Amino acid sequence: MSIKIKRALRVTYPEHDSFFAQLKTIPKLTPRSLPLPEAVVRVVTGQMLSGAAANTIYKRIATATREQGLVGSWQLDHDSLRNCGLSDSKARTICAFGSKIGNDASALEHWRTMAPDALTQEIKSNKGMGDWTAAIISLGYIGHEDVFPWGDGSLQRAVAVLQRAGAGRSRRYKFDPDRARPYRSYLALYLWQALDSGILD
């Protein structure tokens, strides 16, 4: 199935066939077993940060959670989150979210059965969480196959590079991620892979 999806993207964007050919085939998306309240903390932590910086801060958060004997990191107080390196706004977002979840790690399991649009609206109802947060949770933790995080700066950069490459062949060319439906999540993953591997820069 994963090879079929990659082939479908190559057919959808024939002008970039050689680009997709260089990339490792991405496995079919599946839901992750991490409790979804914990996924929210990980995603909020990563907002507007590099992967390395986000991982460093989240490791501190995980350590603080263990040391305090909590069910999950969404239960950490504001000072603890700030001491782990989170900004004030992110700490407030997680505290407000945690106050709604309490100690119930399964409180968000209904998210796994929601359609992407409905899920996005529910996630955005939380203060400090927007379209990017919703898209990353939907794609990375729920496993929805047709989500494109439009607000992601890395993806915007990748799209711009492919747009310039296509425009070199035709002035009327437009690289449109929506052409990848119903596999936009895979397109996003391939673009991130291309950036991480240096195929796009």
mmCIF file of N, CA and C in Angstrom, residues 25-124:
data_model
loop_
_atom_site.group_PDB
_atom_site.id
_atom_site.type_symbol
_atom_site.label_atom_id
_atom_site.label_comp_id
_atom_site.label_asym_id
_atom_site.label_seq_id
_atom_site.Cartn_x
_atom_site.Cartn_y
_atom_site.Cartn_z
ATOM 1 N N THR A 25 10.552 5.126 0.661
ATOM 2 C CA THR A 25 9.108 4.935 0.737
ATOM 3 C C THR A 25 8.642 4.997 2.188
ATOM 4 N N ILE A 26 7.630 5.808 2.424
ATOM 5 C CA ILE A 26 7.104 5.998 3.773
ATOM 6 C C ILE A 26 6.042 4.938 4.057
ATOM 7 N N PRO A 27 6.147 4.253 5.197
ATOM 8 C CA PRO A 27 5.158 3.225 5.539
ATOM 9 C C PRO A 27 3.761 3.818 5.703
ATOM 10 N N LYS A 28 2.775 2.973 5.586
ATOM 11 C CA LYS A 28 1.393 3.402 5.764
ATOM 12 C C LYS A 28 1.201 3.945 7.173
ATOM 13 N N LEU A 29 0.486 5.046 7.280
ATOM 14 C CA LEU A 29 0.247 5.671 8.569
ATOM 15 C C LEU A 29 -0.641 4.795 9.447
ATOM 16 N N THR A 30 -0.286 4.701 10.707
ATOM 17 C CA THR A 30 -1.093 3.976 11.685
ATOM 18 C C THR A 30 -1.169 4.810 12.957
ATOM 19 N N PRO A 31 -2.232 4.659 13.733
ATOM 20 C CA PRO A 31 -2.334 5.411 14.990
ATOM 21 C C PRO A 31 -1.215 5.030 15.951
ATOM 22 N N ARG A 32 -0.717 6.014 16.683
ATOM 23 C CA ARG A 32 0.306 5.740 17.684
ATOM 24 C C ARG A 32 -0.353 5.444 19.022
ATOM 25 N N SER A 33 0.292 4.622 19.822
ATOM 26 C CA SER A 33 -0.296 4.170 21.080
ATOM 27 C C SER A 33 -0.127 5.177 22.217
ATOM 28 N N LEU A 34 0.672 6.214 22.023
ATOM 29 C CA LEU A 34 0.880 7.213 23.062
ATOM 30 C C LEU A 34 -0.463 7.812 23.483
ATOM 31 N N PRO A 35 -0.742 7.923 24.797
ATOM 32 C CA PRO A 35 -1.986 8.585 25.225
ATOM 33 C C PRO A 35 -2.098 9.965 24.588
ATOM 34 N N LEU A 36 -3.265 10.299 24.092
ATOM 35 C CA LEU A 36 -3.410 11.532 23.324
ATOM 36 C C LEU A 36 -3.162 12.800 24.152
ATOM 37 N N PRO A 37 -3.495 12.830 25.443
ATOM 38 C CA PRO A 37 -3.097 14.027 26.206
ATOM 39 C C PRO A 37 -1.576 14.235 26.210
ATOM 40 N N GLU A 38 -0.827 13.141 26.231
ATOM 41 C CA GLU A 38 0.632 13.252 26.167
ATOM 42 C C GLU A 38 1.070 13.730 24.788
ATOM 43 N N ALA A 39 0.382 13.253 23.756
ATOM 44 C CA ALA A 39 0.683 13.717 22.398
ATOM 45 C C ALA A 39 0.477 15.222 22.283
ATOM 46 N N VAL A 40 -0.564 15.725 22.912
ATOM 47 C CA VAL A 40 -0.828 17.166 22.874
ATOM 48 C C VAL A 40 0.353 17.930 23.471
ATOM 49 N N VAL A 41 0.861 17.459 24.605
ATOM 50 C CA VAL A 41 2.006 18.134 25.232
ATOM 51 C C VAL A 41 3.212 18.117 24.302
ATOM 52 N N ARG A 42 3.465 16.988 23.682
ATOM 53 C CA ARG A 42 4.611 16.894 22.770
ATOM 54 C C ARG A 42 4.468 17.866 21.610
ATOM 55 N N VAL A 43 3.268 17.959 21.060
ATOM 56 C CA VAL A 43 3.056 18.824 19.896
ATOM 57 C C VAL A 43 3.124 20.294 20.296
ATOM 58 N N VAL A 44 2.491 20.648 21.389
ATOM 59 C CA VAL A 44 2.555 22.039 21.849
ATOM 60 C C VAL A 44 4.002 22.420 22.140
ATOM 61 N N THR A 45 4.755 21.521 22.753
ATOM 62 C CA THR A 45 6.174 21.781 23.028
ATOM 63 C C THR A 45 6.930 22.100 21.741
ATOM 64 N N GLY A 46 6.590 21.406 20.658
ATOM 65 C CA GLY A 46 7.324 21.557 19.407
ATOM 66 C C GLY A 46 6.935 22.744 18.555
ATOM 67 N N GLN A 47 5.903 23.483 18.954
ATOM 68 C CA GLN A 47 5.474 24.633 18.156
ATOM 69 C C GLN A 47 6.617 25.638 17.992
ATOM 70 N N MET A 48 6.914 25.975 16.737
ATOM 71 C CA MET A 48 7.896 27.017 16.411
ATOM 72 C C MET A 48 9.303 26.705 16.922
ATOM 73 N N LEU A 49 9.608 25.412 17.104
ATOM 74 C CA LEU A 49 10.944 25.020 17.536
ATOM 75 C C LEU A 49 11.523 24.005 16.567
ATOM 76 N N SER A 50 12.839 23.911 16.522
ATOM 77 C CA SER A 50 13.477 22.841 15.763
ATOM 78 C C SER A 50 13.194 21.518 16.463
ATOM 79 N N GLY A 51 13.328 20.430 15.721
ATOM 80 C CA GLY A 51 13.113 19.116 16.306
ATOM 81 C C GLY A 51 14.049 18.851 17.471
ATOM 82 N N ALA A 52 15.309 19.259 17.332
ATOM 83 C CA ALA A 52 16.294 19.017 18.394
ATOM 84 C C ALA A 52 15.935 19.777 19.662
ATOM 85 N N ALA A 53 15.556 21.040 19.518
ATOM 86 C CA ALA A 53 15.199 21.848 20.684
ATOM 87 C C ALA A 53 13.946 21.295 21.362
ATOM 88 N N ALA A 54 12.961 20.914 20.559
ATOM 89 C CA ALA A 54 11.716 20.359 21.113
ATOM 90 C C ALA A 54 11.986 19.066 21.864
ATOM 91 N N ASN A 55 12.837 18.206 21.307
ATOM 92 C CA ASN A 55 13.151 16.933 21.968
ATOM 93 C C ASN A 55 13.858 17.153 23.303
ATOM 94 N N THR A 56 14.759 18.119 23.332
ATOM 95 C CA THR A 56 15.480 18.413 24.568
ATOM 96 C C THR A 56 14.523 18.859 25.671
ATOM 97 N N ILE A 57 13.625 19.767 25.318
ATOM 98 C CA ILE A 57 12.672 20.271 26.314
ATOM 99 C C ILE A 57 11.715 19.173 26.745
ATOM 100 N N TYR A 58 11.246 18.370 25.792
ATOM 101 C CA TYR A 58 10.296 17.323 26.157
ATOM 102 C C TYR A 58 10.946 16.277 27.062
ATOM 103 N N LYS A 59 12.207 15.982 26.858
ATOM 104 C CA LYS A 59 12.893 15.043 27.753
ATOM 105 C C LYS A 59 12.903 15.573 29.187
ATOM 106 N N ARG A 60 13.104 16.873 29.338
ATOM 107 C CA ARG A 60 13.054 17.471 30.679
ATOM 108 C C ARG A 60 11.651 17.354 31.264
ATOM 109 N N ILE A 61 10.655 17.575 30.405
ATOM 110 C CA ILE A 61 9.262 17.465 30.851
ATOM 111 C C ILE A 61 8.954 16.043 31.299
ATOM 112 N N ALA A 62 9.407 15.057 30.532
ATOM 113 C CA ALA A 62 9.174 13.653 30.886
ATOM 114 C C ALA A 62 9.854 13.305 32.205
ATOM 115 N N THR A 63 11.067 13.837 32.401
ATOM 116 C CA THR A 63 11.784 13.588 33.654
ATOM 117 C C THR A 63 11.042 14.195 34.832
ATOM 118 N N ALA A 64 10.570 15.432 34.682
ATOM 119 C CA ALA A 64 9.832 16.100 35.758
ATOM 120 C C ALA A 64 8.546 15.346 36.081
ATOM 121 N N THR A 65 7.895 14.819 35.052
ATOM 122 C CA THR A 65 6.661 14.048 35.256
ATOM 123 C C THR A 65 6.930 12.806 36.095
ATOM 124 N N ARG A 66 8.009 12.092 35.762
ATOM 125 C CA ARG A 66 8.369 10.897 36.537
ATOM 126 C C ARG A 66 8.733 11.257 37.973
ATOM 127 N N GLU A 67 9.515 12.296 38.126
ATOM 128 C CA GLU A 67 9.965 12.679 39.463
ATOM 129 C C GLU A 67 8.802 13.088 40.361
ATOM 130 N N GLN A 68 7.762 13.654 39.774
ATOM 131 C CA GLN A 68 6.608 14.083 40.562
ATOM 132 C C GLN A 68 5.539 12.996 40.680
ATOM 133 N N GLY A 69 5.782 11.847 40.029
ATOM 134 C CA GLY A 69 4.858 10.734 40.139
ATOM 135 C C GLY A 69 3.498 10.992 39.505
ATOM 136 N N LEU A 70 3.479 11.744 38.408
ATOM 137 C CA LEU A 70 2.223 12.110 37.759
ATOM 138 C C LEU A 70 1.826 11.085 36.695
ATOM 139 N N VAL A 71 0.542 11.056 36.371
ATOM 140 C CA VAL A 71 0.040 10.169 35.319
ATOM 141 C C VAL A 71 0.609 10.580 33.969
ATOM 142 N N GLY A 72 0.640 11.884 33.723
ATOM 143 C CA GLY A 72 1.146 12.391 32.446
ATOM 144 C C GLY A 72 1.644 13.811 32.580
ATOM 145 N N SER A 73 2.374 14.267 31.593
ATOM 146 C CA SER A 73 3.017 15.576 31.679
ATOM 147 C C SER A 73 2.030 16.736 31.598
ATOM 148 N N TRP A 74 0.804 16.477 31.144
ATOM 149 C CA TRP A 74 -0.205 17.531 31.110
ATOM 150 C C TRP A 74 -0.605 17.951 32.528
ATOM 151 N N GLN A 75 -0.179 17.177 33.551
ATOM 152 C CA GLN A 75 -0.501 17.508 34.938
ATOM 153 C C GLN A 75 0.550 18.393 35.602
ATOM 154 N N LEU A 76 1.654 18.653 34.924
ATOM 155 C CA LEU A 76 2.688 19.511 35.510
ATOM 156 C C LEU A 76 2.162 20.929 35.709
ATOM 157 N N ASP A 77 2.632 21.574 36.773
ATOM 158 C CA ASP A 77 2.205 22.950 37.012
ATOM 159 C C ASP A 77 3.026 23.924 36.164
ATOM 160 N N HIS A 78 2.599 25.163 36.182
ATOM 161 C CA HIS A 78 3.207 26.179 35.330
ATOM 162 C C HIS A 78 4.701 26.341 35.605
ATOM 163 N N ASP A 79 5.067 26.418 36.884
ATOM 164 C CA ASP A 79 6.485 26.626 37.223
ATOM 165 C C ASP A 79 7.339 25.451 36.748
ATOM 166 N N SER A 80 6.826 24.236 36.910
ATOM 167 C CA SER A 80 7.589 23.057 36.471
ATOM 168 C C SER A 80 7.815 23.089 34.969
ATOM 169 N N LEU A 81 6.791 23.452 34.221
ATOM 170 C CA LEU A 81 6.911 23.522 32.762
ATOM 171 C C LEU A 81 7.900 24.604 32.349
ATOM 172 N N ARG A 82 7.834 25.751 33.021
ATOM 173 C CA ARG A 82 8.767 26.829 32.710
ATOM 174 C C ARG A 82 10.205 26.408 33.024
ATOM 175 N N ASN A 83 10.387 25.691 34.137
ATOM 176 C CA ASN A 83 11.732 25.236 34.506
ATOM 177 C C ASN A 83 12.291 24.226 33.516
ATOM 178 N N CYS A 84 11.406 23.564 32.755
ATOM 179 C CA CYS A 84 11.846 22.616 31.728
ATOM 180 C C CYS A 84 12.255 23.318 30.437
ATOM 181 N N GLY A 85 11.954 24.616 30.352
ATOM 182 C CA GLY A 85 12.349 25.374 29.169
ATOM 183 C C GLY A 85 11.209 25.832 28.294
ATOM 184 N N LEU A 86 9.957 25.556 28.695
ATOM 185 C CA LEU A 86 8.822 26.013 27.898
ATOM 186 C C LEU A 86 8.610 27.513 28.071
ATOM 187 N N SER A 87 8.114 28.143 27.029
ATOM 188 C CA SER A 87 7.762 29.555 27.124
ATOM 189 C C SER A 87 6.548 29.714 28.042
ATOM 190 N N ASP A 88 6.319 30.921 28.493
ATOM 191 C CA ASP A 88 5.172 31.186 29.369
ATOM 192 C C ASP A 88 3.859 30.842 28.667
ATOM 193 N N SER A 89 3.744 31.218 27.388
ATOM 194 C CA SER A 89 2.485 30.977 26.673
ATOM 195 C C SER A 89 2.218 29.483 26.501
ATOM 196 N N LYS A 90 3.253 28.709 26.191
ATOM 197 C CA LYS A 90 3.071 27.263 26.050
ATOM 198 C C LYS A 90 2.741 26.618 27.387
ATOM 199 N N ALA A 91 3.384 27.076 28.445
ATOM 200 C CA ALA A 91 3.098 26.536 29.775
ATOM 201 C C ALA A 91 1.645 26.812 30.153
ATOM 202 N N ARG A 92 1.176 28.010 29.849
ATOM 203 C CA ARG A 92 -0.218 28.338 30.150
ATOM 204 C C ARG A 92 -1.179 27.491 29.322
ATOM 205 N N THR A 93 -0.817 27.247 28.064
ATOM 206 C CA THR A 93 -1.650 26.403 27.201
ATOM 207 C C THR A 93 -1.774 25.001 27.781
ATOM 208 N N ILE A 94 -0.654 24.429 28.187
ATOM 209 C CA ILE A 94 -0.670 23.060 28.723
ATOM 210 C C ILE A 94 -1.397 23.010 30.060
ATOM 211 N N CYS A 95 -1.218 24.006 30.900
ATOM 212 C CA CYS A 95 -1.916 24.021 32.186
ATOM 213 C C CYS A 95 -3.431 24.122 32.005
ATOM 214 N N ALA A 96 -3.863 24.974 31.069
ATOM 215 C CA ALA A 96 -5.302 25.094 30.817
ATOM 216 C C ALA A 96 -5.858 23.787 30.274
ATOM 217 N N PHE A 97 -5.108 23.164 29.375
ATOM 218 C CA PHE A 97 -5.507 21.877 28.818
ATOM 219 C C PHE A 97 -5.538 20.810 29.908
ATOM 220 N N GLY A 98 -4.486 20.769 30.733
ATOM 221 C CA GLY A 98 -4.400 19.764 31.784
ATOM 222 C C GLY A 98 -5.510 19.874 32.806
ATOM 223 N N SER A 99 -5.962 21.095 33.072
ATOM 224 C CA SER A 99 -7.042 21.275 34.052
ATOM 225 C C SER A 99 -8.338 20.645 33.569
ATOM 226 N N LYS A 100 -8.497 20.517 32.259
ATOM 227 C CA LYS A 100 -9.697 19.877 31.705
ATOM 228 C C LYS A 100 -9.569 18.362 31.688
ATOM 229 N N ILE A 101 -8.348 17.865 31.526
ATOM 230 C CA ILE A 101 -8.121 16.423 31.387
ATOM 231 C C ILE A 101 -8.025 15.726 32.737
ATOM 232 N N GLY A 102 -7.423 16.394 33.718
ATOM 233 C CA GLY A 102 -7.230 15.777 35.022
ATOM 234 C C GLY A 102 -6.247 14.614 34.935
ATOM 235 N N ASN A 103 -6.573 13.511 35.604
ATOM 236 C CA ASN A 103 -5.651 12.362 35.594
ATOM 237 C C ASN A 103 -6.125 11.237 34.681
ATOM 238 N N ASP A 104 -7.041 11.563 33.758
ATOM 239 C CA ASP A 104 -7.609 10.554 32.862
ATOM 240 C C ASP A 104 -6.836 10.501 31.545
ATOM 241 N N ALA A 105 -5.908 9.578 31.442
ATOM 242 C CA ALA A 105 -5.082 9.467 30.236
ATOM 243 C C ALA A 105 -5.887 9.049 29.015
ATOM 244 N N SER A 106 -7.086 8.512 29.225
ATOM 245 C CA SER A 106 -7.915 8.055 28.098
ATOM 246 C C SER A 106 -8.993 9.069 27.721
ATOM 247 N N ALA A 107 -8.884 10.274 28.264
ATOM 248 C CA ALA A 107 -9.954 11.267 28.090
ATOM 249 C C ALA A 107 -10.194 11.659 26.633
ATOM 250 N N LEU A 108 -9.185 11.504 25.795
ATOM 251 C CA LEU A 108 -9.298 11.964 24.405
ATOM 252 C C LEU A 108 -9.390 10.819 23.399
ATOM 253 N N GLU A 109 -9.686 9.629 23.857
ATOM 254 C CA GLU A 109 -9.720 8.487 22.943
ATOM 255 C C GLU A 109 -10.761 8.661 21.837
ATOM 256 N N HIS A 110 -11.789 9.455 22.082
ATOM 257 C CA HIS A 110 -12.799 9.690 21.032
ATOM 258 C C HIS A 110 -12.203 10.419 19.832
ATOM 259 N N TRP A 111 -11.062 11.080 20.017
ATOM 260 C CA TRP A 111 -10.418 11.752 18.884
ATOM 261 C C TRP A 111 -10.056 10.766 17.774
ATOM 262 N N ARG A 112 -9.771 9.532 18.158
ATOM 263 C CA ARG A 112 -9.313 8.545 17.178
ATOM 264 C C ARG A 112 -10.390 8.172 16.168
ATOM 265 N N THR A 113 -11.638 8.429 16.483
ATOM 266 C CA THR A 113 -12.740 8.080 15.579
ATOM 267 C C THR A 113 -13.334 9.302 14.884
ATOM 268 N N MET A 114 -12.781 10.474 15.135
ATOM 269 C CA MET A 114 -13.323 11.700 14.541
ATOM 270 C C MET A 114 -12.739 11.953 13.154
ATOM 271 N N ALA A 115 -13.546 12.525 12.287
ATOM 272 C CA ALA A 115 -13.076 12.948 10.973
ATOM 273 C C ALA A 115 -12.113 14.124 11.150
ATOM 274 N N PRO A 116 -11.171 14.299 10.216
ATOM 275 C CA PRO A 116 -10.161 15.356 10.382
ATOM 276 C C PRO A 116 -10.721 16.750 10.638
ATOM 277 N N ASP A 117 -11.758 17.154 9.905
ATOM 278 C CA ASP A 117 -12.291 18.510 10.085
ATOM 279 C C ASP A 117 -12.888 18.697 11.472
ATOM 280 N N ALA A 118 -13.645 17.706 11.938
ATOM 281 C CA ALA A 118 -14.242 17.794 13.267
ATOM 282 C C ALA A 118 -13.164 17.758 14.344
ATOM 283 N N LEU A 119 -12.154 16.943 14.128
ATOM 284 C CA LEU A 119 -11.049 16.863 15.079
ATOM 285 C C LEU A 119 -10.319 18.200 15.164
ATOM 286 N N THR A 120 -10.094 18.815 14.021
ATOM 287 C CA THR A 120 -9.421 20.110 13.997
ATOM 288 C C THR A 120 -10.185 21.137 14.828
ATOM 289 N N GLN A 121 -11.491 21.178 14.655
ATOM 290 C CA GLN A 121 -12.289 22.150 15.395
ATOM 291 C C GLN A 121 -12.249 21.883 16.897
ATOM 292 N N GLU A 122 -12.271 20.620 17.292
ATOM 293 C CA GLU A 122 -12.222 20.311 18.730
ATOM 294 C C GLU A 122 -10.872 20.678 19.327
ATOM 295 N N ILE A 123 -9.794 20.380 18.603
ATOM 296 C CA ILE A 123 -8.469 20.736 19.115
ATOM 297 C C ILE A 123 -8.321 22.251 19.214
ATOM 298 N N LYS A 124 -8.809 22.964 18.213
ATOM 299 C CA LYS A 124 -8.693 24.425 18.202
ATOM 300 C C LYS A 124 -9.552 25.095 19.266
#
